[in-house]
Amino acid sequence: MSHLMNTYARLPVAFTRGEGVWLFDETGKRYLDALSGIAVSTLGHNHPRLVRAVAEQAASVLHTSNLYRIPLQEALSDRLAAISGMDEVFFCNSGCEANEAAIKLARFYGHKKGVEQPAIIVMENAFHGRTLATLSATGNRKAQAGFEPLVSGFVRVPYKDIGAVRAVGEHNHNVVAVMMEMIQGEGGINIADEQFQRDLRAECDKRGWLLICDEVQCGLGRTGRWFGFQQAGVKPDVMTLAKGLGSGVPIGACLTAGRAAGLFGPGNHGSTFGGNPLACAAALTTLATIEDDALMANALKVGEAIRSGLAEALKDLPGVVDIRGRGLMIGIELDRPCGALVTQALEAGLLINVTAERVIRLLPALVFSEQDAQTLVTLLAPLVRNHLAQ
Ligand code: PLP
């Protein structure tokens, strides 16, 4: 027993050490980590370059305050702008905070345009976080239950349905923005096709709406590009990041471009910890390592190896509805609930996740190798086969 609040259905394991794509529990048993803390440990565990950067920064200065200039924050904003084409960056500590900033920004934008009750179009099955505003934007009734009244100002449409977006635009003149994940993570690894992305960009331009891309899960090299939106060449006005940015050190970011840039001034938003020297050192090192070690190309190659390996190993099973994803963001959809697989995999020494009840979700570190992919397939395929045989 402990005094922890009961907010997580935790698995009965505690990891004491990590090495690359492996985690070790208190007994020394090792586990292949195909989840990386839900898309957080971009560089795997105990990466020497990250360990060194974090240790050196800790020995220099951990935190100062946003009351003062933070040169590492400035350097990180320049780096993020260079790889995304965005103009400005606000730093915070998590995905929900990044999205809160984006929501506030969209409302601010609306008010500047004379819209007194600004509304944001959001998608079914979206996940944007658990603060009140981001929970209200999230398309999951179960997560929202018991927390009403939710924050108003969100209009929900089916994912990838441009007709529904256009219909809302025709009738609701309070809309100022559309917020979406280019690949839904919690929603079950659902990919917005390139035509939808382009149509949505055109609709936002036509109506003067901001396009807000939540890249918290799919961003930062995981899909083989820096960001999910780069697949279709559709640039957002606002982008949010967190999870993999610090490879385990908490940091989030809200980026703006074009008409969304320059809106906030001093006093409009803030965060005590946001972008402190320690977090920025971790993020700069994460980005540099992704680039120097060609980890995006690796994500594409190894992701393909995982998908094709699983497709081959599971090809005779009609219960496998789909194996989809991009790079190292992979979903295996079954025709039935499969939450039990998480515990079975744990027993077999493999860390996976199940989301949307029937989708096995794999989000390995970007340092996963083709040999790791093979090990993953060898461990996972028999469990899926067994599950579907019951
Ligand atoms: N947005 C997306 C797409 C996410 O997947 C998540 C978390 O899973 C969040 C936002 C919320 O991030 P955080 O848990 O860091 O607040």
CSV table of C-alpha atoms and ligand atoms in Angstrom, one decimal:
chain,number,residue,atom,x,y,z
A,1,MET,CA,0.0,0.0,0.0
A,2,SER,CA,1.1,3.5,-0.7
A,3,HIS,CA,-0.4,7.0,-0.6
A,4,LEU,CA,-0.6,7.3,-4.3
A,5,MET,CA,-3.9,8.5,-5.7
A,6,ASN,CA,-5.5,5.7,-7.7
A,7,THR,CA,-5.4,7.3,-11.1
A,8,TYR,CA,-3.7,4.5,-13.1
A,9,ALA,CA,-4.4,0.8,-13.6
A,10,ARG,CA,-0.7,0.0,-13.2
A,11,LEU,CA,0.9,-3.2,-14.2
A,12,PRO,CA,2.7,-5.1,-11.4
A,13,VAL,CA,6.2,-4.3,-12.5
A,14,ALA,CA,8.8,-1.6,-11.6
A,15,PHE,CA,11.8,-0.9,-13.8
A,16,THR,CA,15.0,0.0,-12.2
A,17,ARG,CA,17.3,0.3,-15.1
A,18,GLY,CA,17.3,0.8,-18.9
A,19,GLU,CA,19.8,0.2,-21.6
A,20,GLY,CA,18.9,1.1,-25.2
A,21,VAL,CA,15.6,-0.5,-26.1
A,22,TRP,CA,15.6,-2.8,-23.0
A,23,LEU,CA,14.2,-2.2,-19.5
A,24,PHE,CA,15.2,-4.3,-16.5
A,25,ASP,CA,12.9,-4.9,-13.5
A,26,GLU,CA,13.8,-5.3,-9.8
A,27,THR,CA,14.6,-9.0,-10.3
A,28,GLY,CA,16.8,-8.4,-13.3
A,29,LYS,CA,14.4,-9.7,-15.9
A,30,ARG,CA,14.6,-7.8,-19.1
A,31,TYR,CA,11.9,-6.5,-21.3
A,32,LEU,CA,12.0,-5.3,-25.0
A,33,ASP,CA,10.5,-1.8,-24.8
A,34,ALA,CA,8.2,-1.4,-27.9
A,35,LEU,CA,6.3,1.5,-26.3
A,36,SER,CA,9.1,3.9,-25.0
A,37,GLY,CA,6.9,5.4,-22.3
A,38,ILE,CA,4.2,6.0,-24.9
A,39,ALA,CA,6.4,7.7,-27.5
A,40,VAL,CA,8.6,9.6,-25.0
A,41,SER,CA,12.0,7.9,-24.9
A,42,THR,CA,13.0,8.9,-28.4
A,43,LEU,CA,16.6,7.9,-27.9
A,44,GLY,CA,15.8,4.8,-25.9
A,45,HIS,CA,17.1,4.4,-22.3
A,46,ASN,CA,20.5,5.5,-20.9
A,47,HIS,CA,21.6,7.1,-24.2
A,48,PRO,CA,25.2,8.2,-23.5
A,49,ARG,CA,24.9,11.5,-25.4
A,50,LEU,CA,21.7,12.4,-23.6
A,51,VAL,CA,23.0,11.3,-20.2
A,52,ARG,CA,26.1,13.4,-20.7
A,53,ALA,CA,24.1,16.5,-21.8
A,54,VAL,CA,21.6,16.3,-18.9
A,55,ALA,CA,24.4,15.6,-16.4
A,56,GLU,CA,26.5,18.6,-17.6
A,57,GLN,CA,23.5,20.9,-17.6
A,58,ALA,CA,22.5,19.7,-14.1
A,59,ALA,CA,26.0,20.5,-12.9
A,60,SER,CA,25.8,24.0,-14.5
A,61,VAL,CA,22.2,25.4,-13.9
A,62,LEU,CA,18.9,23.5,-13.7
A,63,HIS,CA,16.4,26.3,-13.6
A,64,THR,CA,16.5,30.1,-13.7
A,65,SER,CA,13.0,31.5,-14.7
A,66,ASN,CA,11.2,32.9,-17.6
A,67,LEU,CA,11.8,36.3,-15.9
A,68,TYR,CA,15.2,36.1,-17.5
A,69,ARG,CA,16.7,35.2,-20.9
A,70,ILE,CA,17.4,31.5,-21.3
A,71,PRO,CA,19.9,31.1,-24.2
A,72,LEU,CA,19.2,27.3,-24.5
A,73,GLN,CA,15.5,28.1,-25.0
A,74,GLU,CA,16.4,30.6,-27.7
A,75,ALA,CA,18.6,28.0,-29.4
A,76,LEU,CA,15.9,25.3,-29.2
A,77,SER,CA,13.3,27.7,-30.6
A,78,ASP,CA,15.6,28.4,-33.6
A,79,ARG,CA,16.2,24.7,-34.1
A,80,LEU,CA,12.5,23.8,-33.9
A,81,ALA,CA,11.6,26.7,-36.3
A,82,ALA,CA,14.3,25.4,-38.8
A,83,ILE,CA,12.9,21.9,-38.9
A,84,SER,CA,9.2,22.8,-38.9
A,85,GLY,CA,9.1,26.1,-40.9
A,86,MET,CA,7.1,27.6,-37.9
A,87,ASP,CA,8.0,31.1,-36.7
A,88,GLU,CA,7.6,31.2,-32.9
A,89,VAL,CA,7.7,28.8,-30.0
A,90,PHE,CA,6.2,28.9,-26.5
A,91,PHE,CA,7.7,26.3,-24.1
A,92,CYS,CA,5.8,24.4,-21.4
A,93,ASN,CA,6.1,20.9,-19.8
A,94,SER,CA,3.5,18.5,-21.4
A,95,GLY,CA,1.2,17.8,-24.2
A,96,CYS,CA,-1.9,19.1,-22.6
A,97,GLU,CA,-0.2,22.3,-21.7
A,98,ALA,CA,0.9,22.8,-25.2
A,99,ASN,CA,-2.6,22.2,-26.4
A,100,GLU,CA,-4.0,24.6,-23.7
A,101,ALA,CA,-1.7,27.2,-25.2
A,102,ALA,CA,-3.0,26.5,-28.7
A,103,ILE,CA,-6.6,26.7,-27.6
A,104,LYS,CA,-6.0,30.0,-25.8
A,105,LEU,CA,-4.2,31.3,-28.8
A,106,ALA,CA,-7.1,30.3,-31.2
A,107,ARG,CA,-9.6,32.1,-28.9
A,108,PHE,CA,-7.3,35.1,-28.7
A,109,TYR,CA,-7.1,35.1,-32.5
A,110,GLY,CA,-10.9,34.9,-32.7
A,111,HIS,CA,-11.4,37.8,-30.3
A,112,LYS,CA,-9.0,39.9,-32.3
A,113,LYS,CA,-11.2,39.2,-35.4
A,114,GLY,CA,-14.3,40.3,-33.5
A,115,VAL,CA,-15.6,36.7,-32.8
A,116,GLU,CA,-16.9,36.9,-29.2
A,117,GLN,CA,-17.7,33.2,-28.7
A,118,PRO,CA,-14.9,31.6,-30.6
A,119,ALA,CA,-15.2,27.8,-31.4
A,120,ILE,CA,-12.7,25.2,-32.5
A,121,ILE,CA,-13.6,22.2,-34.7
A,122,VAL,CA,-12.2,19.0,-33.2
A,123,MET,CA,-12.3,15.3,-34.3
A,124,GLU,CA,-14.1,12.2,-33.0
A,125,ASN,CA,-11.6,9.8,-31.3
A,126,ALA,CA,-9.1,12.7,-30.8
A,127,PHE,CA,-6.9,12.8,-27.7
A,128,HIS,CA,-5.6,16.2,-26.7
A,129,GLY,CA,-5.0,15.8,-22.9
A,130,ARG,CA,-6.7,15.8,-19.5
A,131,THR,CA,-6.9,19.4,-18.4
A,132,LEU,CA,-10.4,20.7,-18.6
A,133,ALA,CA,-10.0,22.5,-21.9
A,134,THR,CA,-8.0,19.7,-23.6
A,135,LEU,CA,-10.4,17.0,-22.1
A,136,SER,CA,-13.3,19.0,-23.7
A,137,ALA,CA,-11.4,18.9,-27.0
A,138,THR,CA,-10.8,15.2,-26.6
A,139,GLY,CA,-13.3,12.9,-28.4
A,140,ASN,CA,-13.6,10.3,-25.7
A,141,ARG,CA,-16.8,10.3,-23.7
A,142,LYS,CA,-15.4,7.8,-21.2
A,143,ALA,CA,-12.5,10.2,-20.3
A,144,GLN,CA,-15.0,13.1,-20.0
A,145,ALA,CA,-17.6,11.3,-17.9
A,146,GLY,CA,-18.0,12.9,-14.4
A,147,PHE,CA,-16.1,16.1,-15.2
A,148,GLU,CA,-19.0,18.1,-16.7
A,149,PRO,CA,-19.5,20.9,-17.2
A,150,LEU,CA,-16.9,20.7,-19.9
A,151,VAL,CA,-15.4,23.8,-21.4
A,152,SER,CA,-17.6,25.1,-24.2
A,153,GLY,CA,-16.4,26.2,-27.7
A,154,PHE,CA,-15.7,22.9,-29.3
A,155,VAL,CA,-17.6,21.4,-32.3
A,156,ARG,CA,-16.9,17.8,-33.0
A,157,VAL,CA,-16.9,16.2,-36.5
A,158,PRO,CA,-15.9,12.7,-37.7
A,159,TYR,CA,-12.2,12.3,-38.4
A,160,LYS,CA,-11.2,12.7,-42.0
A,161,ASP,CA,-14.7,13.9,-43.0
A,162,ILE,CA,-14.1,17.1,-45.0
A,163,GLY,CA,-17.8,17.4,-45.8
A,164,ALA,CA,-18.6,17.6,-42.1
A,165,VAL,CA,-16.0,20.3,-41.6
A,166,ARG,CA,-17.4,22.3,-44.5
A,167,ALA,CA,-21.0,21.9,-43.2
A,168,VAL,CA,-19.9,23.3,-39.8
A,169,GLY,CA,-18.2,26.2,-41.6
A,170,GLU,CA,-21.4,27.0,-43.5
A,171,HIS,CA,-23.6,27.3,-40.4
A,172,ASN,CA,-21.3,28.2,-37.5
A,173,HIS,CA,-19.7,31.6,-37.9
A,174,ASN,CA,-18.0,31.3,-34.5
A,175,VAL,CA,-15.4,28.8,-35.7
A,176,VAL,CA,-11.9,30.2,-35.7
A,177,ALA,CA,-9.8,27.0,-35.8
A,178,VAL,CA,-9.6,23.3,-36.5
A,179,MET,CA,-7.5,21.1,-34.2
A,180,MET,CA,-6.4,17.6,-35.1
A,181,GLU,CA,-3.8,14.9,-34.9
A,182,MET,CA,-2.4,14.0,-38.4
A,183,ILE,CA,-2.2,10.4,-37.0
A,184,GLN,CA,-4.5,9.7,-34.0
A,185,GLY,CA,-2.5,7.9,-31.3
A,186,GLU,CA,-4.9,7.1,-28.4
A,187,GLY,CA,-7.7,6.9,-31.0
A,188,GLY,CA,-6.2,3.7,-32.5
A,189,ILE,CA,-3.4,4.8,-34.9
A,190,ASN,CA,-5.8,6.4,-37.4
A,191,ILE,CA,-4.1,8.2,-40.3
A,192,ALA,CA,-5.5,11.3,-42.0
A,193,ASP,CA,-5.1,10.8,-45.7
A,194,GLU,CA,-3.1,13.3,-47.6
A,195,GLN,CA,-6.2,14.5,-49.6
A,196,PHE,CA,-8.1,15.3,-46.4
A,197,GLN,CA,-5.1,17.2,-45.0
A,198,ARG,CA,-4.9,19.3,-48.2
A,199,ASP,CA,-8.6,19.9,-48.3
A,200,LEU,CA,-8.6,20.9,-44.6
A,201,ARG,CA,-5.7,23.3,-45.2
A,202,ALA,CA,-7.7,24.9,-48.1
A,203,GLU,CA,-10.9,25.1,-46.0
A,204,CYS,CA,-8.9,26.8,-43.2
A,205,ASP,CA,-7.4,29.3,-45.7
A,206,LYS,CA,-10.8,30.0,-47.3
A,207,ARG,CA,-12.4,30.8,-44.0
A,208,GLY,CA,-9.5,32.4,-42.2
A,209,TRP,CA,-9.3,29.6,-39.6
A,210,LEU,CA,-6.2,28.5,-37.9
A,211,LEU,CA,-5.1,24.9,-38.5
A,212,ILE,CA,-3.8,23.5,-35.2
A,213,CYS,CA,-1.8,20.2,-35.5
A,214,ASP,CA,-1.4,18.2,-32.4
A,215,GLU,CA,1.9,16.5,-33.1
A,216,VAL,CA,2.4,15.5,-29.4
A,217,GLN,CA,2.5,11.7,-30.3
A,218,CYS,CA,3.2,11.5,-34.0
A,219,GLY,CA,5.8,14.3,-34.2
A,220,LEU,CA,9.6,14.5,-33.8
A,221,GLY,CA,10.8,11.9,-36.3
A,222,ARG,CA,8.6,9.0,-35.3
A,223,THR,CA,6.9,8.8,-38.7
A,224,GLY,CA,10.1,9.1,-40.7
A,225,ARG,CA,9.7,12.9,-41.0
A,226,TRP,CA,10.1,15.5,-38.4
A,227,PHE,CA,6.4,16.0,-38.3
A,228,GLY,CA,3.3,14.2,-39.4
A,229,PHE,CA,2.0,17.2,-41.4
A,230,GLN,CA,5.1,17.1,-43.6
A,231,GLN,CA,3.9,13.9,-45.3
A,232,ALA,CA,1.3,15.9,-47.3
A,233,GLY,CA,3.3,19.2,-47.3
A,234,VAL,CA,0.4,20.9,-45.4
A,235,LYS,CA,1.8,23.4,-43.0
A,236,PRO,CA,-0.2,24.2,-39.9
A,237,ASP,CA,-0.7,27.7,-38.3
A,238,VAL,CA,-0.2,26.2,-34.8
A,239,MET,CA,1.6,23.0,-33.8
A,240,THR,CA,2.0,21.4,-30.4
A,241,LEU,CA,4.8,19.1,-29.2
A,242,ALA,CA,5.7,17.2,-26.0
A,243,LYS,CA,6.4,13.5,-25.3
A,244,GLY,CA,9.5,12.7,-27.4
A,245,LEU,CA,10.9,16.2,-27.5
A,246,GLY,CA,13.1,15.7,-24.3
A,247,SER,CA,13.4,12.0,-24.7
A,248,GLY,CA,12.2,11.5,-21.1
A,249,VAL,CA,12.8,15.0,-19.7
A,250,PRO,CA,9.5,16.8,-19.5
A,251,ILE,CA,9.1,19.6,-22.1
A,252,GLY,CA,6.3,20.7,-24.3
A,253,ALA,CA,6.0,23.4,-27.0
A,254,CYS,CA,3.4,25.4,-28.9
A,255,LEU,CA,4.6,26.7,-32.2
A,256,THR,CA,3.0,29.3,-34.4
A,257,ALA,CA,3.4,30.6,-37.9
A,258,GLY,CA,2.0,33.3,-40.2
A,259,ARG,CA,-1.2,34.8,-39.0
A,260,ALA,CA,-1.0,32.8,-35.7
A,261,ALA,CA,2.4,34.3,-34.9
A,262,GLY,CA,2.8,37.5,-32.9
A,263,LEU,CA,-0.5,37.2,-31.2
A,264,PHE,CA,0.6,36.7,-27.6
A,265,GLY,CA,2.4,39.5,-25.7
A,266,PRO,CA,3.8,39.6,-22.2
A,267,GLY,CA,1.2,38.5,-19.7
A,268,ASN,CA,-1.0,36.6,-22.1
A,269,HIS,CA,0.5,33.2,-21.2
A,270,GLY,CA,3.2,31.6,-19.1
A,271,SER,CA,4.7,28.6,-17.3
A,272,THR,CA,7.0,28.5,-14.3
A,273,PHE,CA,9.0,25.5,-15.5
A,274,GLY,CA,8.4,25.8,-19.2
A,275,GLY,CA,11.6,25.5,-21.2
A,276,ASN,CA,14.0,25.6,-18.3
A,277,PRO,CA,17.7,25.0,-19.1
A,278,LEU,CA,17.6,21.3,-18.2
A,279,ALA,CA,14.6,20.5,-20.4
A,280,CYS,CA,16.1,22.6,-23.3
A,281,ALA,CA,19.5,20.8,-23.1
A,282,ALA,CA,17.7,17.5,-23.3
A,283,ALA,CA,15.6,18.6,-26.2
A,284,LEU,CA,18.5,20.1,-28.2
A,285,THR,CA,20.4,16.9,-27.7
A,286,THR,CA,17.4,14.8,-28.7
A,287,LEU,CA,17.0,16.7,-32.0
A,288,ALA,CA,20.8,16.7,-32.7
A,289,THR,CA,21.0,13.0,-32.2
A,290,ILE,CA,17.9,12.3,-34.4
A,291,GLU,CA,19.7,14.2,-37.1
A,292,ASP,CA,23.3,13.0,-36.6
A,293,ASP,CA,22.3,9.3,-36.3
A,294,ALA,CA,19.8,9.4,-39.2
A,295,LEU,CA,17.1,8.2,-36.8
A,296,MET,CA,14.2,9.2,-39.1
A,297,ALA,CA,15.5,7.0,-41.9
A,298,ASN,CA,15.9,4.3,-39.3
A,299,ALA,CA,12.3,4.8,-38.1
A,300,LEU,CA,11.1,4.3,-41.7
A,301,LYS,CA,13.2,1.2,-42.3
A,302,VAL,CA,12.6,-0.5,-38.9
A,303,GLY,CA,8.9,0.4,-39.0
A,304,GLU,CA,8.5,-1.3,-42.3
A,305,ALA,CA,10.4,-4.3,-41.0
A,306,ILE,CA,8.0,-4.5,-38.0
A,307,ARG,CA,4.9,-4.2,-40.2
A,308,SER,CA,6.0,-6.6,-42.9
A,309,GLY,CA,7.3,-9.1,-40.3
A,310,LEU,CA,4.0,-9.0,-38.5
A,311,ALA,CA,2.0,-9.2,-41.7
A,312,GLU,CA,3.9,-12.3,-42.7
A,313,ALA,CA,3.7,-14.0,-39.2
A,314,LEU,CA,-0.1,-13.2,-38.9
A,315,LYS,CA,-1.1,-13.6,-42.6
A,316,ASP,CA,-3.4,-16.6,-42.2
A,317,LEU,CA,-5.4,-15.0,-39.3
A,318,PRO,CA,-8.7,-13.4,-40.3
A,319,GLY,CA,-9.0,-11.9,-36.8
A,320,VAL,CA,-6.2,-9.4,-37.8
A,321,VAL,CA,-8.2,-6.6,-39.3
A,322,ASP,CA,-5.4,-4.2,-40.2
A,323,ILE,CA,-1.7,-3.6,-39.7
A,324,ARG,CA,-1.1,0.1,-40.2
A,325,GLY,CA,1.0,3.0,-39.3
A,326,ARG,CA,3.9,5.2,-40.5
A,327,GLY,CA,7.5,4.7,-39.4
A,328,LEU,CA,7.6,3.7,-35.7
A,329,MET,CA,3.9,4.5,-35.0
A,330,ILE,CA,2.2,1.2,-35.6
A,331,GLY,CA,-1.3,-0.2,-34.9
A,332,ILE,CA,-2.4,-3.8,-35.3
A,333,GLU,CA,-6.2,-3.8,-35.2
A,334,LEU,CA,-7.9,-7.1,-34.2
A,335,ASP,CA,-11.5,-8.0,-34.6
A,336,ARG,CA,-12.0,-8.2,-30.8
A,337,PRO,CA,-10.9,-6.6,-27.6
A,338,CYS,CA,-7.3,-7.5,-26.8
A,339,GLY,CA,-6.3,-5.6,-23.6
A,340,ALA,CA,-5.3,-9.0,-22.1
A,341,LEU,CA,-2.3,-9.1,-24.5
A,342,VAL,CA,-0.6,-6.3,-22.5
A,343,THR,CA,-0.1,-8.5,-19.5
A,344,GLN,CA,0.7,-11.6,-21.5
A,345,ALA,CA,3.4,-9.6,-23.4
A,346,LEU,CA,4.8,-8.3,-20.1
A,347,GLU,CA,5.1,-11.9,-18.9
A,348,ALA,CA,6.9,-12.7,-22.2
A,349,GLY,CA,9.3,-9.8,-21.7
A,350,LEU,CA,7.7,-7.3,-24.1
A,351,LEU,CA,6.2,-3.9,-23.5
A,352,ILE,CA,3.3,-3.0,-25.7
A,353,ASN,CA,0.0,-1.1,-25.3
A,354,VAL,CA,-3.6,-1.6,-26.4
A,355,THR,CA,-5.7,1.4,-27.3
A,356,ALA,CA,-9.2,1.9,-28.6
A,357,GLU,CA,-9.9,-1.6,-27.1
A,358,ARG,CA,-8.9,-3.6,-30.2
A,359,VAL,CA,-5.7,-1.9,-31.4
A,360,ILE,CA,-2.2,-3.1,-30.3
A,361,ARG,CA,-0.1,0.0,-30.3
A,362,LEU,CA,3.7,0.0,-30.9
A,363,LEU,CA,5.7,3.1,-30.4
A,364,PRO,CA,9.4,2.0,-30.0
A,365,ALA,CA,12.3,4.3,-29.6
A,366,LEU,CA,13.8,5.7,-32.8
A,367,VAL,CA,17.0,3.7,-32.0
A,368,PHE,CA,15.1,0.3,-32.5
A,369,SER,CA,17.2,-1.8,-34.9
A,370,GLU,CA,16.0,-4.4,-37.5
A,371,GLN,CA,17.2,-7.1,-35.2
A,372,ASP,CA,15.0,-5.6,-32.4
A,373,ALA,CA,12.1,-5.6,-35.0
A,374,GLN,CA,12.7,-9.3,-35.5
A,375,THR,CA,12.7,-10.0,-31.8
A,376,LEU,CA,9.5,-8.0,-31.4
A,377,VAL,CA,7.8,-10.0,-34.1
A,378,THR,CA,9.0,-13.3,-32.6
A,379,LEU,CA,7.6,-12.3,-29.2
A,380,LEU,CA,4.4,-10.7,-30.3
A,381,ALA,CA,3.1,-12.9,-33.1
A,382,PRO,CA,2.5,-16.0,-31.0
A,383,LEU,CA,0.6,-14.0,-28.4
A,384,VAL,CA,-1.7,-12.6,-31.0
A,385,ARG,CA,-2.2,-16.0,-32.6
A,386,ASN,CA,-3.1,-17.5,-29.2
A,387,HIS,CA,-5.5,-14.6,-28.4
A,388,LEU,CA,-7.3,-15.1,-31.7
A,389,ALA,CA,-7.5,-18.9,-31.2
A,390,GLN,CA,-9.5,-18.5,-28.0
B,1,PLP,N1,-2.0,15.1,-27.5
B,1,PLP,C1,-1.8,13.8,-27.9
B,1,PLP,C2,-1.9,13.5,-29.4
B,1,PLP,C3,-1.4,12.8,-27.0
B,1,PLP,O1,-1.2,11.6,-27.5
B,1,PLP,C4,-1.3,13.1,-25.7
B,1,PLP,C5,-1.0,12.1,-24.7
B,1,PLP,O2,-1.1,10.9,-24.9
B,1,PLP,C6,-1.5,14.5,-25.3
B,1,PLP,C7,-1.9,15.4,-26.2
B,1,PLP,C8,-1.4,14.8,-23.8
B,1,PLP,O3,-0.1,14.9,-23.4
B,1,PLP,P1,0.3,14.9,-21.9
B,1,PLP,O4,0.0,13.6,-21.3
B,1,PLP,O5,1.8,15.2,-21.9
B,1,PLP,O6,-0.4,16.0,-21.3
